Short mmCIF file of C-alpha atoms in Angstrom, two decimals:
data_model
loop_
_atom_site.label_atom_id
_atom_site.label_comp_id
_atom_site.label_asym_id
_atom_site.label_seq_id
_atom_site.Cartn_x
_atom_site.Cartn_y
_atom_site.Cartn_z
CA MET A 1 14.62 -87.72 68.42
CA THR A 2 16.83 -86.29 65.45
CA VAL A 3 14.89 -88.52 63.04
CA ILE A 4 11.81 -87.47 64.38
CA TRP A 5 12.75 -83.72 64.20
CA ALA A 6 13.67 -84.51 60.62
CA ILE A 7 10.59 -86.02 59.42
CA GLY A 8 8.65 -83.59 61.30
CA ILE A 9 10.48 -80.29 59.21
CA ALA A 10 10.21 -82.34 56.20
CA LEU A 11 6.43 -82.75 56.87
CA LEU A 12 6.08 -79.09 57.44
CA VAL A 13 7.97 -77.74 54.46
CA LEU A 14 5.72 -80.24 52.23
CA ALA A 15 2.47 -78.73 54.05
CA LEU A 16 3.85 -75.45 53.08
CA LEU A 17 4.48 -76.28 49.42
CA TRP A 18 1.19 -77.54 49.24
CA LEU A 19 -0.58 -74.67 50.46
CA LEU A 20 1.43 -72.48 48.15
CA LEU A 21 0.54 -74.53 45.17
CA LEU A 22 -3.27 -73.84 45.70
CA LEU A 23 -2.75 -70.18 45.95
CA PRO A 24 -5.41 -68.64 43.69
CA ARG A 25 -5.73 -65.11 42.30
CA GLN A 26 -7.93 -62.86 44.91
CA GLY A 27 -9.97 -60.04 44.84
CA ALA A 28 -10.64 -59.86 40.91
CA PRO A 29 -13.76 -57.52 40.20
CA GLY A 30 -17.09 -59.10 38.80
CA TRP A 31 -17.95 -62.28 40.70
CA GLU A 32 -21.14 -60.51 42.33
CA ALA A 33 -23.04 -60.36 38.95
CA LEU A 34 -21.70 -64.06 38.49
CA GLY A 35 -22.21 -65.82 41.70
CA ARG A 36 -25.44 -64.87 42.37
CA ALA A 37 -26.96 -66.77 39.29
CA ARG A 38 -28.15 -70.16 38.78
CA TYR A 39 -26.71 -71.59 35.36
CA ALA A 40 -28.31 -74.35 33.27
CA HIS A 41 -26.04 -76.89 32.55
CA ARG A 42 -25.60 -76.80 28.36
CA GLY A 43 -28.89 -74.67 28.33
CA LEU A 44 -32.31 -75.78 29.79
CA HIS A 45 -32.17 -78.93 27.75
CA SER A 46 -34.89 -81.34 27.68
CA LEU A 47 -35.13 -83.82 24.87
CA THR A 48 -38.69 -84.70 25.19
CA ALA A 49 -39.84 -80.81 24.83
CA GLY A 50 -37.37 -80.98 21.89
CA ARG A 51 -34.50 -79.01 23.48
CA PRO A 52 -31.37 -80.96 23.02
CA GLU A 53 -28.36 -79.99 25.15
CA ASN A 54 -26.61 -77.01 23.83
CA SER A 55 -29.02 -75.95 21.57
CA MET A 56 -30.49 -72.46 21.07
CA ALA A 57 -34.04 -73.66 22.05
CA ALA A 58 -32.11 -75.22 25.19
CA PHE A 59 -30.71 -72.00 25.58
CA ARG A 60 -33.56 -69.76 24.95
CA ALA A 61 -35.58 -71.65 27.61
CA ALA A 62 -32.95 -70.83 30.24
CA VAL A 63 -32.78 -66.99 29.28
CA GLU A 64 -36.52 -66.65 29.22
CA LEU A 65 -37.20 -67.96 32.90
CA GLY A 66 -33.90 -65.90 34.01
CA PHE A 67 -31.18 -68.52 34.48
CA GLY A 68 -27.54 -68.23 33.04
CA ALA A 69 -26.17 -71.07 31.27
CA GLU A 70 -23.03 -73.05 30.98
CA LEU A 71 -21.85 -74.00 27.61
CA ASP A 72 -18.83 -75.85 25.99
CA VAL A 73 -16.98 -74.24 22.60
CA HIS A 74 -14.42 -76.06 20.35
CA LEU A 75 -12.53 -74.18 17.89
CA MET A 76 -13.47 -75.30 13.78
CA ARG A 77 -11.33 -75.70 11.19
CA ASP A 78 -12.47 -72.58 9.51
CA GLY A 79 -11.63 -70.42 12.72
CA SER A 80 -15.75 -70.64 13.76
CA LEU A 81 -16.53 -71.24 17.14
CA ALA A 82 -19.11 -74.26 17.83
CA VAL A 83 -21.26 -74.80 21.01
CA VAL A 84 -21.21 -78.34 21.54
CA HIS A 85 -19.62 -80.62 24.25
CA ASP A 86 -17.91 -83.84 22.47
CA SER A 87 -15.27 -83.30 20.15
CA SER A 88 -17.03 -86.12 18.45
CA LEU A 89 -20.44 -85.81 17.06
CA LYS A 90 -21.29 -89.40 17.28
CA ARG A 91 -23.20 -89.20 20.65
CA VAL A 92 -25.23 -85.86 19.87
CA CYS A 93 -25.66 -86.15 15.83
CA GLY A 94 -25.28 -90.03 15.49
CA ARG A 95 -22.39 -89.11 12.82
CA GLU A 96 -18.89 -90.30 12.65
CA ALA A 97 -17.20 -86.54 12.62
CA VAL A 98 -15.08 -84.39 15.06
CA ILE A 99 -16.06 -81.09 15.20
CA GLU A 100 -12.38 -79.34 15.07
CA ASP A 101 -12.52 -80.84 11.35
CA LEU A 102 -15.88 -79.15 10.42
CA THR A 103 -16.68 -75.64 9.00
CA ALA A 104 -19.62 -73.55 10.14
CA PRO A 105 -21.37 -73.96 6.91
CA GLU A 106 -21.18 -78.00 7.26
CA LEU A 107 -23.36 -77.70 10.61
CA ALA A 108 -26.55 -77.57 8.78
CA GLY A 109 -25.90 -81.21 8.03
CA TYR A 110 -25.60 -82.14 11.79
CA PRO A 111 -29.11 -82.41 13.62
CA LEU A 112 -28.85 -82.37 17.23
CA GLN A 113 -30.31 -85.46 18.76
CA GLY A 114 -32.63 -86.22 16.37
CA THR A 115 -34.11 -82.72 16.38
CA PRO A 116 -34.58 -80.10 13.89
CA GLU A 117 -31.91 -77.97 15.97
CA THR A 118 -28.47 -78.00 14.87
CA ILE A 119 -25.21 -77.14 16.53
CA PRO A 120 -24.99 -73.38 17.30
CA LEU A 121 -22.22 -70.89 16.88
CA LEU A 122 -20.74 -69.01 19.78
CA GLU A 123 -22.10 -65.64 18.33
CA ASP A 124 -25.46 -66.64 17.99
CA VAL A 125 -25.72 -67.90 21.99
CA LEU A 126 -23.71 -64.30 22.78
CA GLU A 127 -26.69 -62.23 20.84
CA LEU A 128 -29.57 -64.03 22.47
CA PHE A 129 -27.78 -63.82 26.11
CA ALA A 130 -26.42 -60.12 25.92
CA GLY A 131 -27.62 -57.86 28.59
CA ARG A 132 -30.26 -60.63 29.74
CA ALA A 133 -28.41 -63.40 31.59
CA PRO A 134 -24.78 -64.74 32.26
CA LEU A 135 -22.69 -67.06 30.92
CA ILE A 136 -20.41 -69.51 32.06
CA ILE A 137 -18.20 -70.72 28.94
CA GLU A 138 -16.15 -73.84 28.96
CA LEU A 139 -13.49 -73.90 26.88
CA LYS A 140 -12.74 -77.16 25.14
CA ALA A 141 -8.85 -77.34 23.93
CA GLU A 142 -8.14 -80.20 21.28
CA ARG A 143 -4.98 -81.13 19.64
CA GLY A 144 -2.81 -78.62 21.27
CA ASN A 145 -5.18 -75.73 20.47
CA ALA A 146 -5.71 -74.21 23.80
CA ALA A 147 -4.00 -70.87 23.03
CA ALA A 148 -5.65 -70.56 19.46
CA LEU A 149 -8.89 -71.58 21.12
CA THR A 150 -8.57 -69.02 23.44
CA ASP A 151 -7.68 -66.14 21.67
CA ALA A 152 -10.37 -66.85 19.20
CA VAL A 153 -13.27 -66.95 22.06
CA MET A 154 -11.64 -63.41 23.43
CA ALA A 155 -11.98 -62.03 20.15
CA ARG A 156 -15.57 -62.92 19.71
CA LEU A 157 -16.06 -61.74 23.28
CA GLU A 158 -14.58 -58.47 22.66
CA GLY A 159 -17.18 -55.65 23.05
CA TRP A 160 -20.05 -57.93 24.17
CA GLN A 161 -22.63 -56.36 26.19
CA GLY A 162 -22.68 -59.42 28.60
CA THR A 163 -21.73 -61.06 31.87
CA TYR A 164 -19.53 -63.89 31.55
CA CYS A 165 -16.57 -66.06 32.94
CA ILE A 166 -14.43 -68.74 31.50
CA GLU A 167 -13.89 -72.16 32.57
CA SER A 168 -11.70 -74.99 31.16
CA PHE A 169 -10.33 -78.46 32.71
CA HIS A 170 -7.16 -77.48 30.51
CA PRO A 171 -4.55 -75.50 32.53
CA ALA A 172 -3.10 -74.20 29.14
CA VAL A 173 -6.59 -72.44 28.71
CA LEU A 174 -6.17 -70.71 32.00
CA LEU A 175 -2.34 -69.85 31.32
CA ARG A 176 -3.18 -68.17 28.19
CA LEU A 177 -6.08 -66.03 29.96
CA LYS A 178 -3.60 -65.05 33.12
CA GLY A 179 -1.04 -63.90 30.30
CA ARG A 180 -3.05 -62.16 27.68
CA TYR A 181 -6.73 -61.73 29.18
CA PRO A 182 -5.89 -60.95 32.91
CA GLN A 183 -9.36 -58.94 33.04
CA VAL A 184 -11.30 -62.05 32.51
CA LEU A 185 -12.18 -64.24 35.17
CA ARG A 186 -11.16 -67.59 34.99
CA GLY A 187 -11.85 -70.93 36.56
CA GLN A 188 -10.26 -74.31 36.94
CA LEU A 189 -12.47 -77.12 36.21
CA SER A 190 -12.21 -80.39 37.63
CA GLN A 191 -13.32 -83.97 39.45
CA ASN A 192 -11.44 -86.73 41.24
CA PHE A 193 -9.60 -88.25 38.23
CA LEU A 194 -8.13 -90.66 40.47
CA ARG A 195 -11.09 -92.93 39.94
CA GLY A 196 -10.41 -95.46 37.21
CA SER A 197 -13.66 -94.36 34.97
CA GLU A 198 -12.01 -90.58 35.11
CA ALA A 199 -8.80 -91.59 33.72
CA GLY A 200 -9.11 -90.36 30.14
CA GLY A 201 -5.75 -91.93 29.21
CA LEU A 202 -4.11 -89.33 31.62
CA SER A 203 -0.59 -90.54 33.60
CA TRP A 204 -1.19 -90.96 37.28
CA PRO A 205 1.03 -87.82 38.34
CA VAL A 206 -1.43 -85.73 36.14
CA ARG A 207 -4.69 -87.20 37.46
CA LEU A 208 -3.26 -86.70 41.03
CA ALA A 209 -2.25 -83.09 39.73
CA LEU A 210 -5.35 -82.30 38.28
CA THR A 211 -7.57 -83.77 41.29
CA LEU A 212 -5.63 -81.66 43.52
CA LEU A 213 -5.59 -78.49 41.88
CA LEU A 214 -1.82 -78.35 42.05
CA THR A 215 -1.53 -76.31 38.86
CA THR A 216 -3.41 -73.51 40.73
CA VAL A 217 0.01 -71.53 41.52
CA PHE A 218 0.84 -71.35 37.96
CA THR A 219 -2.58 -70.34 36.50
CA ARG A 220 -4.23 -68.63 39.70
CA PRO A 221 -7.84 -68.83 38.84
CA ASP A 222 -10.49 -66.70 40.45
CA PHE A 223 -13.00 -69.87 41.10
CA ILE A 224 -13.07 -73.52 41.38
CA ALA A 225 -15.72 -75.64 39.25
CA TYR A 226 -15.68 -78.82 41.09
CA ASN A 227 -17.90 -82.06 40.47
CA TYR A 228 -20.15 -81.37 43.62
CA ARG A 229 -19.65 -85.33 44.47
CA ASP A 230 -16.29 -84.92 44.75
CA ARG A 231 -16.23 -81.96 46.96
CA ALA A 232 -14.48 -83.30 49.76
CA CYS A 233 -11.58 -83.00 48.00
CA PRO A 234 -8.73 -81.48 50.46
CA SER A 235 -7.22 -79.05 48.25
CA LEU A 236 -10.60 -77.43 47.63
CA ARG A 237 -11.60 -77.37 51.33
CA LEU A 238 -8.26 -75.84 52.04
CA MET A 239 -8.68 -73.24 49.02
CA ARG A 240 -12.17 -72.58 50.66
CA ARG A 241 -11.10 -71.99 54.12
CA LEU A 242 -7.51 -70.35 53.69
CA TYR A 243 -8.04 -68.48 50.51
CA GLY A 244 -11.86 -67.76 50.14
CA VAL A 245 -11.72 -69.27 46.91
CA ARG A 246 -15.31 -69.10 44.83
CA GLU A 247 -16.81 -72.48 44.33
CA VAL A 248 -18.92 -73.47 41.26
CA GLY A 249 -20.67 -76.77 41.62
CA TRP A 250 -21.72 -79.16 38.77
CA THR A 251 -23.92 -81.02 37.83
CA ILE A 252 -26.27 -81.16 40.28
CA ARG A 253 -29.54 -82.99 39.16
CA ASP A 254 -31.57 -82.63 42.64
CA ARG A 255 -33.06 -79.44 43.97
CA ALA A 256 -32.52 -80.15 47.73
CA VAL A 257 -28.62 -80.78 46.81
CA MET A 258 -28.85 -77.72 45.02
CA GLU A 259 -30.18 -75.44 47.76
CA ALA A 260 -27.85 -77.05 50.38
CA LEU A 261 -24.69 -76.32 48.23
CA GLU A 262 -26.29 -72.75 48.02
CA ARG A 263 -26.18 -72.37 51.56
CA GLU A 264 -22.66 -73.14 51.76
CA GLY A 265 -22.10 -70.41 49.00
CA VAL A 266 -21.86 -72.64 46.03
CA THR A 267 -22.82 -71.19 42.80
CA PRO A 268 -24.77 -74.26 41.21
CA ILE A 269 -24.82 -75.79 37.57
CA PHE A 270 -27.87 -77.59 37.26
CA GLU A 271 -29.63 -79.85 35.05
CA GLY A 272 -33.05 -82.31 34.64
CA PHE A 273 -34.97 -79.87 36.42
CA VAL A 274 -36.31 -76.47 36.79
CA PRO A 275 -35.41 -74.68 40.05
#
C-alpha cells in the first residue's frame, strides 16, 4: 500500500505541475475585435488569379472582401521588415537567396512565383489594412534574432491605427513581448512536432515541450494558434476547459470544417476558398 500511495502522490504532483505549466495570461483586453474575424492565410492568395501568397495583391483581395489576414515577417540585413513566409526564397522566388541577407531595395529583383508581384514590406501592408481589417502578424525568428525582430516590428507598429495581434512558434518572441510590450496580445503557434515530418531538426525534448505547450508558464500567451488537425492535443484541451484560452485554428481549407470549428469558438485562418 505504501508503494501505491507513493505512486499516487507522484502522479498527483505531476498532474498539478502540468496544469501549472499550461497557465496562460487571462483577461487581457482586445480579443473581441480580433476573435470575430476570419483570416486569409498569407492574404487571399490565388496563383491562377495572379495573387501569390504574402503579396500586396493577395492582401488587397482580402481587405476588399472584409477579411483579416495572417502574414509572416522577417528582419532583413538593413533593418527592414519583409513580409514573406520562408527564409529561403527558393520556393517563392526561384532564386537561391536568404531574406535575412537582403536589403529593401533588392526586393524589386525577386518576383513572387513568376508574377509581377514582389515581396512587400510590413509598412506597405499596414497602410493597406489601417482602420479596415485586423491582422495576425507572425514573427519568423532566425539566427537568434527574436529580440531584434520583435523590437523592429513593435517600432513599426507604434502609432499604427489598426487592430492586430502577434504570434510566433519561437517562445523567445513571446518572452520579449511579455517583458517589453505587455499591452500586445500574443499567441503561441504550435502543432504536433512529434511527427517525424515536423521535427525540423529539433531535439526530442524540445519537440515534446512545443507540442504540449510547456513553455506557456514562462511566456503567458493570450491565445494558442494550433494546427487544427492536431487540436486533440491534451494540453490545448486542458487550457481551453480550465483556463478559457482563446484558440486560433490553421490552416483550414474546407468551408464545412471552418464553420464547425467556429461553432466551437475557434478563430479560423483559411486558404484555398472564399468563405
